[in-house]
Amino acid sequence: MRYTKPITELAVNSLNERQLEAHHLDDNFAAQDDAIATITRALFSAGGVAVPGSVTLTGTNLRVQGRVGITLDATAVVRIADETLALATLAAGKGLVIIVPTPTTINRSYTDVVTGETLTDTMNVSLGRLAVLGASEAGVTLDGSGYPVCPANAVPVAQVTRTSSSVTLDTVLAPVPTVNTVAGPAGAPGTPGTNGTNGVSVTGATINGSNHLILTLSDNSTIDAGAVGSTTGNSSGGVIRGNWAANTAYNANDVVLQGGVVYYAKTTFTSGNSFSAANWNAWPDLTGTSGLTIREQDGSPSAVFTTLELPNGTVTDQGGGVARYTPTVSTVSGVNRGAWTASTNYAANDIVSYNGAMYYAKAAFTSGSSFSAANWTAWPDQVGSGGSTLRATVNASPPANPSVGDLWKIPGSYLCTCVSVSPTKWEDATGVDRTPAPTTSYRYYRLNVTANNGADRQGTAELILRTTSGGANIALNKPVLTNGDTSYDAYLTDGITNGGSSFNGTFSTSLPNTLRVDLGTAQIVAEYVVYSYGFNAGADIRSFKDWTFEGSNDGSSWTVLHTVTDQTGWTFGQARTFTL
């Protein structure tokens, strides 16, 4: 179908003459514009850059060559063959260079064959032209970084910044157009994946002639779980007691054998005349999950193994599939960013979800207006039938700055999950805390407070430092130095946590507010306690909200040990404990 009409097909008069009218051209051109817009809408649901071409800056002149795009509202196609835009007149600040669907025009001169006059026509010679929006212009919407947002009826080219003496080319933009798709018939089913290797399970247990607890596994192998009378290795105590006995005093976590099943006591109690399962927990026997692959931090698979935690506290790798832990998806070094969003800065290895699948970023980049699989690697989860892939950091120390849900595999031992980040806490699959204790000692410790809860001043009644959880206060009556009103400094470590109707605590009207304690010698702090404001009036708003807990050995160079935010809802005399 043609959208133009040849002159030879125009109507003729009685003298067999044809007359070319303006509407002949106007109608033809209107039909062509409508055709382009209709085709564009049919092909694209959202615009972007189809051919990036090149974008270069020389001095204050921006040159664009060979760039083709679709306006963001998918109503027009634009093209710049080779055009230079002078940015010298752009107001100081940030700007956005765009292509608008207004044709570039030139003047064409010719000689009239009848009158001999020289005539000039203005002609359209391209599908678009360059323009620039300044951040300070009226009616311009700005994005989160202060750059103008591209109008819907244009195509973005580049973000620039104008100073008093120069122009910088900050970012060349190339959002990917969204192509309309029509679902075809369903494809043939794919080849099923390979089943994962089954893990080992405990199928029986006995007390042997040497009075040891022997576990029998599903592969018919046996393991000596420890001698009767030996400690269990559980952090809460307990002893392997052998066969269950009636009318016997048991302590929490004591291990017994009853009916071929191993149990450990929920609490301290004395047994009755018959065994009551209500007093006992069955020992985790590895039944359940099979075919789990542990991947090292670089993504390469390590040997597939089964981790068996014995009642005596030791951990063995039995080979075969990992059967103890539930497969989950987590990150190695990136951050779980949630659902994918447009125009967002992502770092390498950041994880997003999109259309029911999970992806991690190949490199740092800024997303366009639509999802582009070229920037992402699909997360290898649920591979095959009965098998899964799990990514974990395998190292003697846990990964730094983790997110909740991140995984850490202690070599030859527990697979742990990060369950909190303030403070950081790692638990194994049974919920036992496996967080490593701090190993670095400092002479000086301080709170660096950056926000209170909306008051004109802030303070705390007491700061307690401990080397172990619930241990003695090693900061008691130690020297204190704050950058607030120093006449109140001694209250920080005086041991009085509630002054009643009398003020008892530190006092400062400025932020950041630092509160330093000198222990005299370098010591490891594993736990600290912060109290609310030292007076009942205003305790809710004058207590600390955001701070870092820091250590130093010279009083001038500080290491951040813990970061705390959003501590709200304080009450007078309240203490909050934080574990490092």
mmCIF file with all atom_site columns, C-alpha atoms in Angstrom, residues 305-500:
data_model
loop_
_atom_site.group_PDB
_atom_site.id
_atom_site.type_symbol
_atom_site.label_atom_id
_atom_site.label_alt_id
_atom_site.label_comp_id
_atom_site.label_asym_id
_atom_site.label_entity_id
_atom_site.label_seq_id
_atom_site.pdbx_PDB_ins_code
_atom_site.Cartn_x
_atom_site.Cartn_y
_atom_site.Cartn_z
_atom_site.occupancy
_atom_site.B_iso_or_equiv
_atom_site.pdbx_formal_charge
_atom_site.auth_seq_id
_atom_site.auth_comp_id
_atom_site.auth_asym_id
_atom_site.auth_atom_id
_atom_site.pdbx_PDB_model_num
ATOM 1   C CA . PHE A 1 305 ? 28.545 -33.771 51.003 1.00 0.00 ? 305 PHE A CA 1
ATOM 2   C CA . THR A 1 306 ? 26.265 -34.633 53.884 1.00 0.00 ? 306 THR A CA 1
ATOM 3   C CA . THR A 1 307 ? 26.821 -32.832 57.178 1.00 0.00 ? 307 THR A CA 1
ATOM 4   C CA . LEU A 1 308 ? 26.048 -34.957 60.247 1.00 0.00 ? 308 LEU A CA 1
ATOM 5   C CA . GLU A 1 309 ? 26.060 -33.260 63.659 1.00 0.00 ? 309 GLU A CA 1
ATOM 6   C CA . LEU A 1 310 ? 26.606 -35.913 66.321 1.00 0.00 ? 310 LEU A CA 1
ATOM 7   C CA . PRO A 1 311 ? 25.191 -35.865 69.855 1.00 0.00 ? 311 PRO A CA 1
ATOM 8   C CA . ASN A 1 312 ? 28.722 -35.364 71.188 1.00 0.00 ? 312 ASN A CA 1
ATOM 9   C CA . GLY A 1 313 ? 28.957 -32.024 69.354 1.00 0.00 ? 313 GLY A CA 1
ATOM 10  C CA . THR A 1 314 ? 31.273 -33.075 66.509 1.00 0.00 ? 314 THR A CA 1
ATOM 11  C CA . VAL A 1 315 ? 30.393 -32.594 62.855 1.00 0.00 ? 315 VAL A CA 1
ATOM 12  C CA . THR A 1 316 ? 31.310 -35.029 60.092 1.00 0.00 ? 316 THR A CA 1
ATOM 13  C CA . ASP A 1 317 ? 31.004 -34.889 56.306 1.00 0.00 ? 317 ASP A CA 1
ATOM 14  C CA . GLN A 1 318 ? 29.585 -38.194 55.085 1.00 0.00 ? 318 GLN A CA 1
ATOM 15  C CA . GLY A 1 319 ? 29.596 -37.702 51.304 1.00 0.00 ? 319 GLY A CA 1
ATOM 16  C CA . GLY A 1 320 ? 26.507 -37.988 49.133 1.00 0.00 ? 320 GLY A CA 1
ATOM 17  C CA . GLY A 1 321 ? 23.888 -35.236 49.014 1.00 0.00 ? 321 GLY A CA 1
ATOM 18  C CA . VAL A 1 322 ? 23.406 -32.627 51.693 1.00 0.00 ? 322 VAL A CA 1
ATOM 19  C CA . ALA A 1 323 ? 20.236 -33.650 53.476 1.00 0.00 ? 323 ALA A CA 1
ATOM 20  C CA . ARG A 1 324 ? 20.127 -31.503 56.554 1.00 0.00 ? 324 ARG A CA 1
ATOM 21  C CA . TYR A 1 325 ? 19.529 -28.034 55.188 1.00 0.00 ? 325 TYR A CA 1
ATOM 22  C CA . THR A 1 326 ? 16.594 -26.577 53.285 1.00 0.00 ? 326 THR A CA 1
ATOM 23  C CA . PRO A 1 327 ? 17.618 -25.138 49.871 1.00 0.00 ? 327 PRO A CA 1
ATOM 24  C CA . THR A 1 328 ? 17.335 -21.366 49.701 1.00 0.00 ? 328 THR A CA 1
ATOM 25  C CA . VAL A 1 329 ? 18.607 -18.676 47.356 1.00 0.00 ? 329 VAL A CA 1
ATOM 26  C CA . SER A 1 330 ? 21.091 -16.173 48.762 1.00 0.00 ? 330 SER A CA 1
ATOM 27  C CA . THR A 1 331 ? 23.960 -13.938 47.699 1.00 0.00 ? 331 THR A CA 1
ATOM 28  C CA . VAL A 1 332 ? 27.726 -14.218 47.849 1.00 0.00 ? 332 VAL A CA 1
ATOM 29  C CA . SER A 1 333 ? 28.784 -10.574 47.907 1.00 0.00 ? 333 SER A CA 1
ATOM 30  C CA . GLY A 1 334 ? 25.874 -8.629  46.412 1.00 0.00 ? 334 GLY A CA 1
ATOM 31  C CA . VAL A 1 335 ? 22.742 -7.220  48.012 1.00 0.00 ? 335 VAL A CA 1
ATOM 32  C CA . ASN A 1 336 ? 19.210 -8.568  47.659 1.00 0.00 ? 336 ASN A CA 1
ATOM 33  C CA . ARG A 1 337 ? 17.480 -5.522  46.103 1.00 0.00 ? 337 ARG A CA 1
ATOM 34  C CA . GLY A 1 338 ? 14.002 -7.055  45.836 1.00 0.00 ? 338 GLY A CA 1
ATOM 35  C CA . ALA A 1 339 ? 11.890 -6.527  42.719 1.00 0.00 ? 339 ALA A CA 1
ATOM 36  C CA . TRP A 1 340 ? 13.662 -5.022  39.677 1.00 0.00 ? 340 TRP A CA 1
ATOM 37  C CA . THR A 1 341 ? 12.961 -1.304  39.072 1.00 0.00 ? 341 THR A CA 1
ATOM 38  C CA . ALA A 1 342 ? 13.696 1.019   36.169 1.00 0.00 ? 342 ALA A CA 1
ATOM 39  C CA . SER A 1 343 ? 16.282 3.827   36.238 1.00 0.00 ? 343 SER A CA 1
ATOM 40  C CA . THR A 1 344 ? 18.071 2.330   39.268 1.00 0.00 ? 344 THR A CA 1
ATOM 41  C CA . ASN A 1 345 ? 21.792 2.048   40.043 1.00 0.00 ? 345 ASN A CA 1
ATOM 42  C CA . TYR A 1 346 ? 22.816 -1.593  40.596 1.00 0.00 ? 346 TYR A CA 1
ATOM 43  C CA . ALA A 1 347 ? 26.174 -2.929  41.781 1.00 0.00 ? 347 ALA A CA 1
ATOM 44  C CA . ALA A 1 348 ? 27.826 -6.110  40.522 1.00 0.00 ? 348 ALA A CA 1
ATOM 45  C CA . ASN A 1 349 ? 26.190 -9.253  42.029 1.00 0.00 ? 349 ASN A CA 1
ATOM 46  C CA . ASP A 1 350 ? 23.097 -7.352  43.228 1.00 0.00 ? 350 ASP A CA 1
ATOM 47  C CA . ILE A 1 351 ? 20.089 -9.704  43.229 1.00 0.00 ? 351 ILE A CA 1
ATOM 48  C CA . VAL A 1 352 ? 16.644 -8.815  41.863 1.00 0.00 ? 352 VAL A CA 1
ATOM 49  C CA . SER A 1 353 ? 13.433 -10.660 41.114 1.00 0.00 ? 353 SER A CA 1
ATOM 50  C CA . TYR A 1 354 ? 11.684 -10.179 37.777 1.00 0.00 ? 354 TYR A CA 1
ATOM 51  C CA . ASN A 1 355 ? 8.687  -12.065 36.343 1.00 0.00 ? 355 ASN A CA 1
ATOM 52  C CA . GLY A 1 356 ? 8.993  -14.802 38.956 1.00 0.00 ? 356 GLY A CA 1
ATOM 53  C CA . ALA A 1 357 ? 12.723 -15.444 38.336 1.00 0.00 ? 357 ALA A CA 1
ATOM 54  C CA . MET A 1 358 ? 15.809 -14.255 40.198 1.00 0.00 ? 358 MET A CA 1
ATOM 55  C CA . TYR A 1 359 ? 18.852 -12.611 38.604 1.00 0.00 ? 359 TYR A CA 1
ATOM 56  C CA . TYR A 1 360 ? 22.185 -11.154 39.726 1.00 0.00 ? 360 TYR A CA 1
ATOM 57  C CA . ALA A 1 361 ? 23.924 -8.225  38.007 1.00 0.00 ? 361 ALA A CA 1
ATOM 58  C CA . LYS A 1 362 ? 26.916 -8.977  35.759 1.00 0.00 ? 362 LYS A CA 1
ATOM 59  C CA . ALA A 1 363 ? 28.480 -5.566  36.496 1.00 0.00 ? 363 ALA A CA 1
ATOM 60  C CA . ALA A 1 364 ? 27.621 -2.186  37.989 1.00 0.00 ? 364 ALA A CA 1
ATOM 61  C CA . PHE A 1 365 ? 25.167 -0.289  35.762 1.00 0.00 ? 365 PHE A CA 1
ATOM 62  C CA . THR A 1 366 ? 21.992 1.835   35.724 1.00 0.00 ? 366 THR A CA 1
ATOM 63  C CA . SER A 1 367 ? 18.832 0.089   34.545 1.00 0.00 ? 367 SER A CA 1
ATOM 64  C CA . GLY A 1 368 ? 16.792 1.514   31.699 1.00 0.00 ? 368 GLY A CA 1
ATOM 65  C CA . SER A 1 369 ? 13.040 1.874   31.393 1.00 0.00 ? 369 SER A CA 1
ATOM 66  C CA . SER A 1 370 ? 12.621 -1.863  30.749 1.00 0.00 ? 370 SER A CA 1
ATOM 67  C CA . PHE A 1 371 ? 14.334 -5.038  31.940 1.00 0.00 ? 371 PHE A CA 1
ATOM 68  C CA . SER A 1 372 ? 17.284 -6.149  29.781 1.00 0.00 ? 372 SER A CA 1
ATOM 69  C CA . ALA A 1 373 ? 18.455 -9.725  30.316 1.00 0.00 ? 373 ALA A CA 1
ATOM 70  C CA . ALA A 1 374 ? 21.826 -8.787  28.788 1.00 0.00 ? 374 ALA A CA 1
ATOM 71  C CA . ASN A 1 375 ? 22.770 -7.086  32.067 1.00 0.00 ? 375 ASN A CA 1
ATOM 72  C CA . TRP A 1 376 ? 21.822 -10.017 34.304 1.00 0.00 ? 376 TRP A CA 1
ATOM 73  C CA . THR A 1 377 ? 22.670 -13.660 34.970 1.00 0.00 ? 377 THR A CA 1
ATOM 74  C CA . ALA A 1 378 ? 19.802 -15.951 35.935 1.00 0.00 ? 378 ALA A CA 1
ATOM 75  C CA . TRP A 1 379 ? 20.230 -17.237 39.482 1.00 0.00 ? 379 TRP A CA 1
ATOM 76  C CA . PRO A 1 380 ? 20.919 -21.010 39.423 1.00 0.00 ? 380 PRO A CA 1
ATOM 77  C CA . ASP A 1 381 ? 18.149 -22.179 41.725 1.00 0.00 ? 381 ASP A CA 1
ATOM 78  C CA . GLN A 1 382 ? 16.031 -25.329 41.487 1.00 0.00 ? 382 GLN A CA 1
ATOM 79  C CA . VAL A 1 383 ? 18.301 -26.964 38.893 1.00 0.00 ? 383 VAL A CA 1
ATOM 80  C CA . GLY A 1 384 ? 16.910 -30.311 37.755 1.00 0.00 ? 384 GLY A CA 1
ATOM 81  C CA . SER A 1 385 ? 14.432 -32.553 39.500 1.00 0.00 ? 385 SER A CA 1
ATOM 82  C CA . GLY A 1 386 ? 15.157 -33.240 43.150 1.00 0.00 ? 386 GLY A CA 1
ATOM 83  C CA . GLY A 1 387 ? 18.282 -31.075 43.125 1.00 0.00 ? 387 GLY A CA 1
ATOM 84  C CA . SER A 1 388 ? 18.979 -27.482 44.012 1.00 0.00 ? 388 SER A CA 1
ATOM 85  C CA . THR A 1 389 ? 21.919 -25.109 43.945 1.00 0.00 ? 389 THR A CA 1
ATOM 86  C CA . LEU A 1 390 ? 22.894 -23.053 46.964 1.00 0.00 ? 390 LEU A CA 1
ATOM 87  C CA . ARG A 1 391 ? 25.476 -20.267 47.000 1.00 0.00 ? 391 ARG A CA 1
ATOM 88  C CA . ALA A 1 392 ? 27.385 -19.740 50.238 1.00 0.00 ? 392 ALA A CA 1
ATOM 89  C CA . THR A 1 393 ? 30.585 -18.116 51.433 1.00 0.00 ? 393 THR A CA 1
ATOM 90  C CA . VAL A 1 394 ? 32.883 -20.947 52.551 1.00 0.00 ? 394 VAL A CA 1
ATOM 91  C CA . ASN A 1 395 ? 35.447 -19.423 54.900 1.00 0.00 ? 395 ASN A CA 1
ATOM 92  C CA . ALA A 1 396 ? 36.644 -19.608 58.503 1.00 0.00 ? 396 ALA A CA 1
ATOM 93  C CA . SER A 1 397 ? 35.238 -16.094 59.019 1.00 0.00 ? 397 SER A CA 1
ATOM 94  C CA . PRO A 1 398 ? 31.762 -14.967 57.939 1.00 0.00 ? 398 PRO A CA 1
ATOM 95  C CA . PRO A 1 399 ? 31.360 -12.503 55.029 1.00 0.00 ? 399 PRO A CA 1
ATOM 96  C CA . ALA A 1 400 ? 31.605 -8.830  55.912 1.00 0.00 ? 400 ALA A CA 1
ATOM 97  C CA . ASN A 1 401 ? 28.513 -6.574  55.831 1.00 0.00 ? 401 ASN A CA 1
ATOM 98  C CA . PRO A 1 402 ? 25.993 -9.387  55.233 1.00 0.00 ? 402 PRO A CA 1
ATOM 99  C CA . SER A 1 403 ? 22.259 -9.090  54.567 1.00 0.00 ? 403 SER A CA 1
ATOM 100 C CA . VAL A 1 404 ? 19.615 -11.145 56.341 1.00 0.00 ? 404 VAL A CA 1
ATOM 101 C CA . GLY A 1 405 ? 19.370 -14.485 54.535 1.00 0.00 ? 405 GLY A CA 1
ATOM 102 C CA . ASP A 1 406 ? 23.019 -14.596 53.409 1.00 0.00 ? 406 ASP A CA 1
ATOM 103 C CA . LEU A 1 407 ? 24.766 -17.928 53.921 1.00 0.00 ? 407 LEU A CA 1
ATOM 104 C CA . TRP A 1 408 ? 28.117 -18.813 55.485 1.00 0.00 ? 408 TRP A CA 1
ATOM 105 C CA . LYS A 1 409 ? 29.639 -22.307 55.431 1.00 0.00 ? 409 LYS A CA 1
ATOM 106 C CA . ILE A 1 410 ? 32.227 -22.996 58.129 1.00 0.00 ? 410 ILE A CA 1
ATOM 107 C CA . PRO A 1 411 ? 34.736 -25.352 56.432 1.00 0.00 ? 411 PRO A CA 1
ATOM 108 C CA . GLY A 1 412 ? 34.056 -28.936 57.570 1.00 0.00 ? 412 GLY A CA 1
ATOM 109 C CA . SER A 1 413 ? 31.324 -27.741 59.903 1.00 0.00 ? 413 SER A CA 1
ATOM 110 C CA . TYR A 1 414 ? 28.059 -25.816 60.036 1.00 0.00 ? 414 TYR A CA 1
ATOM 111 C CA . LEU A 1 415 ? 26.116 -24.115 57.246 1.00 0.00 ? 415 LEU A CA 1
ATOM 112 C CA . CYS A 1 416 ? 24.858 -20.875 58.846 1.00 0.00 ? 416 CYS A CA 1
ATOM 113 C CA . THR A 1 417 ? 22.285 -18.251 57.910 1.00 0.00 ? 417 THR A CA 1
ATOM 114 C CA . CYS A 1 418 ? 22.486 -14.543 58.768 1.00 0.00 ? 418 CYS A CA 1
ATOM 115 C CA . VAL A 1 419 ? 19.342 -13.923 60.850 1.00 0.00 ? 419 VAL A CA 1
ATOM 116 C CA . SER A 1 420 ? 20.015 -10.271 61.793 1.00 0.00 ? 420 SER A CA 1
ATOM 117 C CA . VAL A 1 421 ? 22.425 -7.463  60.937 1.00 0.00 ? 421 VAL A CA 1
ATOM 118 C CA . SER A 1 422 ? 21.960 -5.139  63.908 1.00 0.00 ? 422 SER A CA 1
ATOM 119 C CA . PRO A 1 423 ? 23.686 -6.854  65.565 1.00 0.00 ? 423 PRO A CA 1
ATOM 120 C CA . THR A 1 424 ? 25.063 -9.351  63.060 1.00 0.00 ? 424 THR A CA 1
ATOM 121 C CA . LYS A 1 425 ? 24.004 -12.865 64.075 1.00 0.00 ? 425 LYS A CA 1
ATOM 122 C CA . TRP A 1 426 ? 24.593 -16.234 62.386 1.00 0.00 ? 426 TRP A CA 1
ATOM 123 C CA . GLU A 1 427 ? 22.620 -19.391 63.242 1.00 0.00 ? 427 GLU A CA 1
ATOM 124 C CA . ASP A 1 428 ? 22.956 -22.994 62.089 1.00 0.00 ? 428 ASP A CA 1
ATOM 125 C CA . ALA A 1 429 ? 20.000 -25.026 60.814 1.00 0.00 ? 429 ALA A CA 1
ATOM 126 C CA . THR A 1 430 ? 18.906 -25.941 64.364 1.00 0.00 ? 430 THR A CA 1
ATOM 127 C CA . GLY A 1 431 ? 18.856 -22.280 65.499 1.00 0.00 ? 431 GLY A CA 1
ATOM 128 C CA . VAL A 1 432 ? 22.102 -22.425 67.516 1.00 0.00 ? 432 VAL A CA 1
ATOM 129 C CA . ASP A 1 433 ? 24.015 -19.113 67.489 1.00 0.00 ? 433 ASP A CA 1
ATOM 130 C CA . ARG A 1 434 ? 27.305 -19.613 65.609 1.00 0.00 ? 434 ARG A CA 1
ATOM 131 C CA . THR A 1 435 ? 28.309 -15.922 65.505 1.00 0.00 ? 435 THR A CA 1
ATOM 132 C CA . PRO A 1 436 ? 32.081 -15.642 66.044 1.00 0.00 ? 436 PRO A CA 1
ATOM 133 C CA . ALA A 1 437 ? 33.150 -13.675 69.098 1.00 0.00 ? 437 ALA A CA 1
ATOM 134 C CA . PRO A 1 438 ? 35.113 -10.433 68.486 1.00 0.00 ? 438 PRO A CA 1
ATOM 135 C CA . THR A 1 439 ? 38.866 -11.021 68.337 1.00 0.00 ? 439 THR A CA 1
ATOM 136 C CA . THR A 1 440 ? 40.293 -7.470  68.381 1.00 0.00 ? 440 THR A CA 1
ATOM 137 C CA . SER A 1 441 ? 40.848 -5.599  71.637 1.00 0.00 ? 441 SER A CA 1
ATOM 138 C CA . TYR A 1 442 ? 40.821 -1.817  72.082 1.00 0.00 ? 442 TYR A CA 1
ATOM 139 C CA . ARG A 1 443 ? 41.666 0.528   74.931 1.00 0.00 ? 443 ARG A CA 1
ATOM 140 C CA . TYR A 1 444 ? 39.135 3.188   73.934 1.00 0.00 ? 444 TYR A CA 1
ATOM 141 C CA . TYR A 1 445 ? 35.504 2.639   72.965 1.00 0.00 ? 445 TYR A CA 1
ATOM 142 C CA . ARG A 1 446 ? 32.998 5.295   71.999 1.00 0.00 ? 446 ARG A CA 1
ATOM 143 C CA . LEU A 1 447 ? 29.466 5.945   70.788 1.00 0.00 ? 447 LEU A CA 1
ATOM 144 C CA . ASN A 1 448 ? 29.329 8.312   67.802 1.00 0.00 ? 448 ASN A CA 1
ATOM 145 C CA . VAL A 1 449 ? 25.707 9.484   67.897 1.00 0.00 ? 449 VAL A CA 1
ATOM 146 C CA . THR A 1 450 ? 24.344 11.041  64.693 1.00 0.00 ? 450 THR A CA 1
ATOM 147 C CA . ALA A 1 451 ? 20.634 11.437  65.495 1.00 0.00 ? 451 ALA A CA 1
ATOM 148 C CA . ASN A 1 452 ? 18.231 11.637  68.421 1.00 0.00 ? 452 ASN A CA 1
ATOM 149 C CA . ASN A 1 453 ? 14.459 11.214  68.244 1.00 0.00 ? 453 ASN A CA 1
ATOM 150 C CA . GLY A 1 454 ? 13.599 14.803  67.313 1.00 0.00 ? 454 GLY A CA 1
ATOM 151 C CA . ALA A 1 455 ? 14.696 16.830  70.372 1.00 0.00 ? 455 ALA A CA 1
ATOM 152 C CA . ASP A 1 456 ? 17.034 19.822  70.779 1.00 0.00 ? 456 ASP A CA 1
ATOM 153 C CA . ARG A 1 457 ? 19.392 17.773  72.992 1.00 0.00 ? 457 ARG A CA 1
ATOM 154 C CA . GLN A 1 458 ? 20.332 14.187  73.720 1.00 0.00 ? 458 GLN A CA 1
ATOM 155 C CA . GLY A 1 459 ? 22.090 11.974  76.233 1.00 0.00 ? 459 GLY A CA 1
ATOM 156 C CA . THR A 1 460 ? 22.165 8.598   77.990 1.00 0.00 ? 460 THR A CA 1
ATOM 157 C CA . ALA A 1 461 ? 22.048 7.549   81.643 1.00 0.00 ? 461 ALA A CA 1
ATOM 158 C CA . GLU A 1 462 ? 24.717 4.847   81.317 1.00 0.00 ? 462 GLU A CA 1
ATOM 159 C CA . LEU A 1 463 ? 26.981 2.963   78.906 1.00 0.00 ? 463 LEU A CA 1
ATOM 160 C CA . ILE A 1 464 ? 27.911 -0.595  79.944 1.00 0.00 ? 464 ILE A CA 1
ATOM 161 C CA . LEU A 1 465 ? 30.711 -2.590  78.264 1.00 0.00 ? 465 LEU A CA 1
ATOM 162 C CA . ARG A 1 466 ? 31.092 -6.371  78.690 1.00 0.00 ? 466 ARG A CA 1
ATOM 163 C CA . THR A 1 467 ? 33.646 -8.942  77.523 1.00 0.00 ? 467 THR A CA 1
ATOM 164 C CA . THR A 1 468 ? 31.030 -11.718 77.540 1.00 0.00 ? 468 THR A CA 1
ATOM 165 C CA . SER A 1 469 ? 27.254 -11.810 77.220 1.00 0.00 ? 469 SER A CA 1
ATOM 166 C CA . GLY A 1 470 ? 25.742 -10.785 80.562 1.00 0.00 ? 470 GLY A CA 1
ATOM 167 C CA . GLY A 1 471 ? 29.211 -10.397 82.123 1.00 0.00 ? 471 GLY A CA 1
ATOM 168 C CA . ALA A 1 472 ? 30.633 -7.735  84.424 1.00 0.00 ? 472 ALA A CA 1
ATOM 169 C CA . ASN A 1 473 ? 30.658 -4.063  83.397 1.00 0.00 ? 473 ASN A CA 1
ATOM 170 C CA . ILE A 1 474 ? 34.313 -3.308  82.539 1.00 0.00 ? 474 ILE A CA 1
ATOM 171 C CA . ALA A 1 475 ? 33.479 0.387   81.946 1.00 0.00 ? 475 ALA A CA 1
ATOM 172 C CA . LEU A 1 476 ? 32.307 0.997   85.550 1.00 0.00 ? 476 LEU A CA 1
ATOM 173 C CA . ASN A 1 477 ? 33.832 4.261   86.878 1.00 0.00 ? 477 ASN A CA 1
ATOM 174 C CA . LYS A 1 478 ? 36.266 4.450   83.947 1.00 0.00 ? 478 LYS A CA 1
ATOM 175 C CA . PRO A 1 479 ? 37.280 7.930   82.624 1.00 0.00 ? 479 PRO A CA 1
ATOM 176 C CA . VAL A 1 480 ? 34.878 9.492   80.136 1.00 0.00 ? 480 VAL A CA 1
ATOM 177 C CA . LEU A 1 481 ? 35.318 12.240  77.548 1.00 0.00 ? 481 LEU A CA 1
ATOM 178 C CA . THR A 1 482 ? 32.402 13.643  75.499 1.00 0.00 ? 482 THR A CA 1
ATOM 179 C CA . ASN A 1 483 ? 32.058 16.567  73.134 1.00 0.00 ? 483 ASN A CA 1
ATOM 180 C CA . GLY A 1 484 ? 28.990 17.762  75.039 1.00 0.00 ? 484 GLY A CA 1
ATOM 181 C CA . ASP A 1 485 ? 28.759 19.383  78.473 1.00 0.00 ? 485 ASP A CA 1
ATOM 182 C CA . THR A 1 486 ? 31.754 17.673  80.147 1.00 0.00 ? 486 THR A CA 1
ATOM 183 C CA . SER A 1 487 ? 30.453 18.429  83.659 1.00 0.00 ? 487 SER A CA 1
ATOM 184 C CA . TYR A 1 488 ? 28.042 15.528  83.120 1.00 0.00 ? 488 TYR A CA 1
ATOM 185 C CA . ASP A 1 489 ? 30.632 13.069  81.692 1.00 0.00 ? 489 ASP A CA 1
ATOM 186 C CA . ALA A 1 490 ? 31.146 11.016  84.869 1.00 0.00 ? 490 ALA A CA 1
ATOM 187 C CA . TYR A 1 491 ? 27.465 10.001  84.858 1.00 0.00 ? 491 TYR A CA 1
ATOM 188 C CA . LEU A 1 492 ? 28.146 7.789   81.794 1.00 0.00 ? 492 LEU A CA 1
ATOM 189 C CA . THR A 1 493 ? 29.986 5.097   83.810 1.00 0.00 ? 493 THR A CA 1
ATOM 190 C CA . ASP A 1 494 ? 28.898 5.735   87.440 1.00 0.00 ? 494 ASP A CA 1
ATOM 191 C CA . GLY A 1 495 ? 26.700 2.637   87.611 1.00 0.00 ? 495 GLY A CA 1
ATOM 192 C CA . ILE A 1 496 ? 23.491 4.634   88.268 1.00 0.00 ? 496 ILE A CA 1
ATOM 193 C CA . THR A 1 497 ? 21.003 3.832   85.510 1.00 0.00 ? 497 THR A CA 1
ATOM 194 C CA . ASN A 1 498 ? 17.941 5.606   86.891 1.00 0.00 ? 498 ASN A CA 1
ATOM 195 C CA . GLY A 1 499 ? 18.325 8.873   88.756 1.00 0.00 ? 499 GLY A CA 1
ATOM 196 C CA . GLY A 1 500 ? 14.607 9.105   89.493 1.00 0.00 ? 500 GLY A CA 1
#
